[in-house]
């Protein structure tokens, strides 16, 4: 379980295809604190550490993960948002994030607003999936590339988020521009509520 509070934007240093899998090697400042089998969210995708070498570590994304996320679009030099799993005695500063990306979205607009930024994203809307909680609501929570954010002015298939300077610089949001593909995880609480309502109707 994660909170959507990104610790660092790590750099991809190597990519290796292995049949339908993709081995991703990253360099980050806390590699020395990691251990094999540890779960880390990468752009919001929960992946397991499979090897560690000095200040670099490797995770493996399977085909299902590549199909649902933007990890297959990574290149050497790409920045990836990292978050280690929550400690049970810690504060939940964002919202409950599972690290299970639902689908991708495309950035359609970036607007500077006096030191902060508004990003607009469009995703493929499916009415049946929306009934299951795969949608955004005004002032609700959504995870974009692993970052816990508050939804602004959602429509059927778009929403905006406001990004403060700290988040802009500390995550890969500073590399997101019009046309960039990002990962989405919709709010798990909304999914449960939608499921309960469906079962009662």
mmCIF file of C-alpha atoms in Angstrom:
data_model
loop_
_atom_site.group_PDB
_atom_site.id
_atom_site.type_symbol
_atom_site.label_atom_id
_atom_site.label_comp_id
_atom_site.label_asym_id
_atom_site.label_seq_id
_atom_site.Cartn_x
_atom_site.Cartn_y
_atom_site.Cartn_z
ATOM 1 C CA UNK A 1 0.000 0.000 0.000
ATOM 2 C CA UNK A 2 1.149 3.525 -0.845
ATOM 3 C CA UNK A 3 0.062 7.090 -0.151
ATOM 4 C CA UNK A 4 0.891 8.840 -3.426
ATOM 5 C CA UNK A 5 3.627 10.962 -1.855
ATOM 6 C CA UNK A 6 6.606 10.582 -4.203
ATOM 7 C CA UNK A 7 10.011 10.290 -2.572
ATOM 8 C CA UNK A 8 12.188 10.827 -5.601
ATOM 9 C CA UNK A 9 12.216 10.969 -9.397
ATOM 10 C CA UNK A 10 14.806 8.309 -10.245
ATOM 11 C CA UNK A 11 16.647 7.951 -13.544
ATOM 12 C CA UNK A 12 16.334 4.940 -15.835
ATOM 13 C CA UNK A 13 19.860 3.735 -16.641
ATOM 14 C CA UNK A 14 19.110 0.491 -18.499
ATOM 15 C CA UNK A 15 16.226 -1.346 -20.176
ATOM 16 C CA UNK A 16 16.332 -5.008 -21.161
ATOM 17 C CA UNK A 17 13.612 -6.952 -22.968
ATOM 18 C CA UNK A 18 13.273 -10.594 -21.912
ATOM 19 C CA UNK A 19 10.584 -12.249 -24.022
ATOM 20 C CA UNK A 20 7.436 -10.309 -23.031
ATOM 21 C CA UNK A 21 8.994 -8.880 -19.854
ATOM 22 C CA UNK A 22 10.902 -5.623 -19.418
ATOM 23 C CA UNK A 23 13.742 -5.354 -16.884
ATOM 24 C CA UNK A 24 14.086 -1.747 -15.744
ATOM 25 C CA UNK A 25 17.236 -0.579 -13.973
ATOM 26 C CA UNK A 26 17.121 2.710 -12.082
ATOM 27 C CA UNK A 27 19.558 4.851 -10.149
ATOM 28 C CA UNK A 28 18.315 6.543 -6.986
ATOM 29 C CA UNK A 29 19.630 8.000 -3.742
ATOM 30 C CA UNK A 30 18.147 5.372 -1.397
ATOM 31 C CA UNK A 31 19.211 2.182 -3.198
ATOM 32 C CA UNK A 32 21.419 1.297 -0.220
ATOM 33 C CA UNK A 33 18.239 1.095 1.908
ATOM 34 C CA UNK A 34 16.489 -1.353 -0.425
ATOM 35 C CA UNK A 35 16.341 -5.134 -0.266
ATOM 36 C CA UNK A 36 15.427 -7.876 -2.709
ATOM 37 C CA UNK A 37 11.642 -8.566 -2.862
ATOM 38 C CA UNK A 38 10.783 -5.057 -1.652
ATOM 39 C CA UNK A 39 7.780 -3.374 -3.277
ATOM 40 C CA UNK A 40 8.198 0.101 -4.773
ATOM 41 C CA UNK A 41 5.721 2.164 -6.777
ATOM 42 C CA UNK A 42 7.164 3.269 -10.140
ATOM 43 C CA UNK A 43 5.006 5.984 -11.728
ATOM 44 C CA UNK A 44 2.314 4.455 -9.544
ATOM 45 C CA UNK A 45 2.985 0.837 -10.561
ATOM 46 C CA UNK A 46 3.901 -1.535 -7.739
ATOM 47 C CA UNK A 47 6.986 -3.539 -8.801
ATOM 48 C CA UNK A 48 9.348 -5.849 -6.915
ATOM 49 C CA UNK A 49 13.088 -5.257 -6.550
ATOM 50 C CA UNK A 50 14.834 -8.242 -8.163
ATOM 51 C CA UNK A 51 18.491 -7.144 -8.002
ATOM 52 C CA UNK A 52 20.656 -4.440 -6.446
ATOM 53 C CA UNK A 53 24.063 -3.190 -7.637
ATOM 54 C CA UNK A 54 25.676 -0.262 -5.801
ATOM 55 C CA UNK A 55 23.350 2.740 -6.341
ATOM 56 C CA UNK A 56 21.244 0.958 -8.962
ATOM 57 C CA UNK A 57 18.460 -1.611 -8.709
ATOM 58 C CA UNK A 58 16.305 -3.552 -11.151
ATOM 59 C CA UNK A 59 12.593 -4.363 -11.322
ATOM 60 C CA UNK A 60 10.663 -6.400 -13.888
ATOM 61 C CA UNK A 61 7.423 -5.378 -15.589
ATOM 62 C CA UNK A 62 5.356 -8.170 -17.153
ATOM 63 C CA UNK A 63 3.229 -7.785 -20.292
ATOM 64 C CA UNK A 64 0.004 -7.051 -18.352
ATOM 65 C CA UNK A 65 1.766 -4.164 -16.608
ATOM 66 C CA UNK A 66 3.210 -2.835 -19.861
ATOM 67 C CA UNK A 67 -0.232 -2.978 -21.495
ATOM 68 C CA UNK A 68 -1.920 -0.985 -18.715
ATOM 69 C CA UNK A 69 0.784 1.577 -17.941
ATOM 70 C CA UNK A 70 3.329 3.915 -19.504
ATOM 71 C CA UNK A 71 6.329 1.833 -18.400
ATOM 72 C CA UNK A 72 6.750 0.391 -21.872
ATOM 73 C CA UNK A 73 7.394 3.934 -23.126
ATOM 74 C CA UNK A 74 10.383 4.486 -20.833
ATOM 75 C CA UNK A 75 13.773 5.290 -22.325
ATOM 76 C CA UNK A 76 17.243 5.460 -20.810
ATOM 77 C CA UNK A 77 17.333 8.840 -19.069
ATOM 78 C CA UNK A 78 13.596 8.920 -18.309
ATOM 79 C CA UNK A 79 12.581 10.091 -14.849
ATOM 80 C CA UNK A 80 10.358 7.730 -12.849
ATOM 81 C CA UNK A 81 8.450 8.692 -9.700
ATOM 82 C CA UNK A 82 9.323 6.388 -6.775
ATOM 83 C CA UNK A 83 7.533 5.678 -3.524
ATOM 84 C CA UNK A 84 8.349 2.931 -1.079
ATOM 85 C CA UNK A 85 5.424 1.188 0.616
ATOM 86 C CA UNK A 86 3.816 2.855 3.626
ATOM 87 C CA UNK A 87 4.939 2.143 7.155
ATOM 88 C CA UNK A 88 2.018 1.150 9.370
ATOM 89 C CA UNK A 89 3.025 3.736 11.976
ATOM 90 C CA UNK A 90 3.280 6.581 9.442
ATOM 91 C CA UNK A 91 0.893 9.350 8.451
ATOM 92 C CA UNK A 92 -1.298 8.965 5.384
ATOM 93 C CA UNK A 93 -0.380 12.298 3.782
ATOM 94 C CA UNK A 94 -1.958 11.543 0.399
ATOM 95 C CA UNK A 95 -4.705 8.933 -0.028
ATOM 96 C CA UNK A 96 -4.882 5.136 -0.147
ATOM 97 C CA UNK A 97 -2.975 4.037 -3.265
ATOM 98 C CA UNK A 98 -2.606 0.373 -4.166
ATOM 99 C CA UNK A 99 -0.002 0.657 -6.901
ATOM 100 C CA UNK A 100 -2.391 -1.058 -9.327
ATOM 101 C CA UNK A 101 -2.604 1.231 -12.349
ATOM 102 C CA UNK A 102 -6.037 1.146 -14.005
ATOM 103 C CA UNK A 103 -5.212 2.753 -17.333
ATOM 104 C CA UNK A 104 -3.252 5.529 -18.997
ATOM 105 C CA UNK A 105 -4.238 9.088 -19.872
ATOM 106 C CA UNK A 106 -2.821 11.729 -22.196
ATOM 107 C CA UNK A 107 -1.883 15.248 -21.149
ATOM 108 C CA UNK A 108 -3.877 17.647 -23.312
ATOM 109 C CA UNK A 109 -2.862 20.970 -21.766
ATOM 110 C CA UNK A 110 -0.369 22.545 -19.364
ATOM 111 C CA UNK A 111 -1.104 26.058 -18.103
ATOM 112 C CA UNK A 112 1.219 28.105 -15.892
ATOM 113 C CA UNK A 113 -0.675 29.960 -13.159
ATOM 114 C CA UNK A 114 1.500 32.389 -11.227
ATOM 115 C CA UNK A 115 4.089 29.884 -10.032
ATOM 116 C CA UNK A 116 1.934 26.775 -10.088
ATOM 117 C CA UNK A 117 0.614 24.721 -13.001
ATOM 118 C CA UNK A 118 -2.681 23.243 -14.157
ATOM 119 C CA UNK A 119 -2.450 19.974 -16.077
ATOM 120 C CA UNK A 120 -5.373 18.578 -18.045
ATOM 121 C CA UNK A 121 -5.596 14.867 -18.796
ATOM 122 C CA UNK A 122 -7.915 12.869 -21.051
ATOM 123 C CA UNK A 123 -8.581 9.145 -20.614
ATOM 124 C CA UNK A 124 -10.664 6.563 -22.452
ATOM 125 C CA UNK A 125 -14.086 6.689 -20.830
ATOM 126 C CA UNK A 126 -16.125 3.501 -20.570
ATOM 127 C CA UNK A 127 -19.618 3.796 -19.107
ATOM 128 C CA UNK A 128 -19.630 0.289 -17.670
ATOM 129 C CA UNK A 129 -16.242 0.803 -16.017
ATOM 130 C CA UNK A 130 -17.401 4.186 -14.694
ATOM 131 C CA UNK A 131 -20.223 2.365 -12.903
ATOM 132 C CA UNK A 132 -17.489 0.395 -11.138
ATOM 133 C CA UNK A 133 -15.719 3.553 -9.932
ATOM 134 C CA UNK A 134 -13.308 4.120 -12.795
ATOM 135 C CA UNK A 135 -13.963 7.861 -13.012
ATOM 136 C CA UNK A 136 -13.016 11.134 -11.382
ATOM 137 C CA UNK A 137 -15.134 13.438 -9.226
ATOM 138 C CA UNK A 138 -14.641 17.086 -8.305
ATOM 139 C CA UNK A 139 -12.351 17.453 -5.263
ATOM 140 C CA UNK A 140 -11.853 13.674 -5.229
ATOM 141 C CA UNK A 141 -8.507 11.883 -5.295
ATOM 142 C CA UNK A 142 -6.686 10.435 -8.281
ATOM 143 C CA UNK A 143 -3.168 9.097 -8.706
ATOM 144 C CA UNK A 144 -1.204 10.366 -11.718
ATOM 145 C CA UNK A 145 2.192 8.699 -12.265
ATOM 146 C CA UNK A 146 2.074 7.695 -8.609
ATOM 147 C CA UNK A 147 1.332 11.214 -7.315
ATOM 148 C CA UNK A 148 -1.719 11.677 -5.084
ATOM 149 C CA UNK A 149 -3.668 14.644 -6.450
ATOM 150 C CA UNK A 150 -6.995 16.421 -6.062
ATOM 151 C CA UNK A 151 -9.296 16.483 -9.087
ATOM 152 C CA UNK A 152 -10.422 19.845 -10.471
ATOM 153 C CA UNK A 153 -13.326 20.409 -12.932
ATOM 154 C CA UNK A 154 -13.751 16.844 -14.196
ATOM 155 C CA UNK A 155 -15.781 16.026 -17.297
ATOM 156 C CA UNK A 156 -16.820 12.610 -18.555
ATOM 157 C CA UNK A 157 -13.327 11.824 -19.865
ATOM 158 C CA UNK A 158 -11.056 14.653 -18.640
ATOM 159 C CA UNK A 159 -9.897 16.251 -15.413
ATOM 160 C CA UNK A 160 -7.442 18.872 -14.227
ATOM 161 C CA UNK A 161 -4.961 18.856 -11.357
ATOM 162 C CA UNK A 162 -3.054 21.749 -9.816
ATOM 163 C CA UNK A 163 0.676 21.222 -9.247
ATOM 164 C CA UNK A 164 2.658 23.281 -6.745
ATOM 165 C CA UNK A 165 6.336 24.142 -7.408
ATOM 166 C CA UNK A 166 7.654 21.507 -4.966
ATOM 167 C CA UNK A 167 5.744 18.688 -6.664
ATOM 168 C CA UNK A 168 6.684 20.056 -10.089
ATOM 169 C CA UNK A 169 10.391 19.826 -9.337
ATOM 170 C CA UNK A 170 10.527 16.732 -7.100
ATOM 171 C CA UNK A 171 8.518 14.458 -9.433
ATOM 172 C CA UNK A 172 8.524 13.869 -13.179
ATOM 173 C CA UNK A 173 5.721 16.410 -13.621
ATOM 174 C CA UNK A 174 8.333 18.885 -14.865
ATOM 175 C CA UNK A 175 8.800 16.568 -17.877
ATOM 176 C CA UNK A 176 5.083 16.148 -18.609
ATOM 177 C CA UNK A 177 3.904 18.158 -21.602
ATOM 178 C CA UNK A 178 1.060 18.062 -24.078
ATOM 179 C CA UNK A 179 0.940 14.537 -25.522
ATOM 180 C CA UNK A 180 2.714 12.819 -22.614
ATOM 181 C CA UNK A 181 1.185 9.499 -21.542
ATOM 182 C CA UNK A 182 0.692 9.084 -17.776
ATOM 183 C CA UNK A 183 -0.555 6.329 -15.475
ATOM 184 C CA UNK A 184 -3.897 6.604 -13.650
ATOM 185 C CA UNK A 185 -5.151 4.835 -10.563
ATOM 186 C CA UNK A 186 -8.702 5.766 -9.610
ATOM 187 C CA UNK A 187 -9.701 6.022 -5.940
ATOM 188 C CA UNK A 188 -10.145 2.554 -4.382
ATOM 189 C CA UNK A 189 -12.793 3.855 -1.972
ATOM 190 C CA UNK A 190 -14.891 5.020 -4.924
ATOM 191 C CA UNK A 191 -14.519 1.575 -6.504
ATOM 192 C CA UNK A 192 -15.767 -0.174 -3.355
ATOM 193 C CA UNK A 193 -18.725 2.192 -2.999
ATOM 194 C CA UNK A 194 -19.650 1.675 -6.657
ATOM 195 C CA UNK A 195 -19.456 -2.100 -6.207
ATOM 196 C CA UNK A 196 -21.662 -2.055 -3.101
ATOM 197 C CA UNK A 197 -24.243 0.148 -4.805
ATOM 198 C CA UNK A 198 -24.290 -2.157 -7.855
ATOM 199 C CA UNK A 199 -24.862 -5.220 -5.675
ATOM 200 C CA UNK A 200 -27.773 -3.543 -3.886
ATOM 201 C CA UNK A 201 -29.582 -2.437 -7.041
#
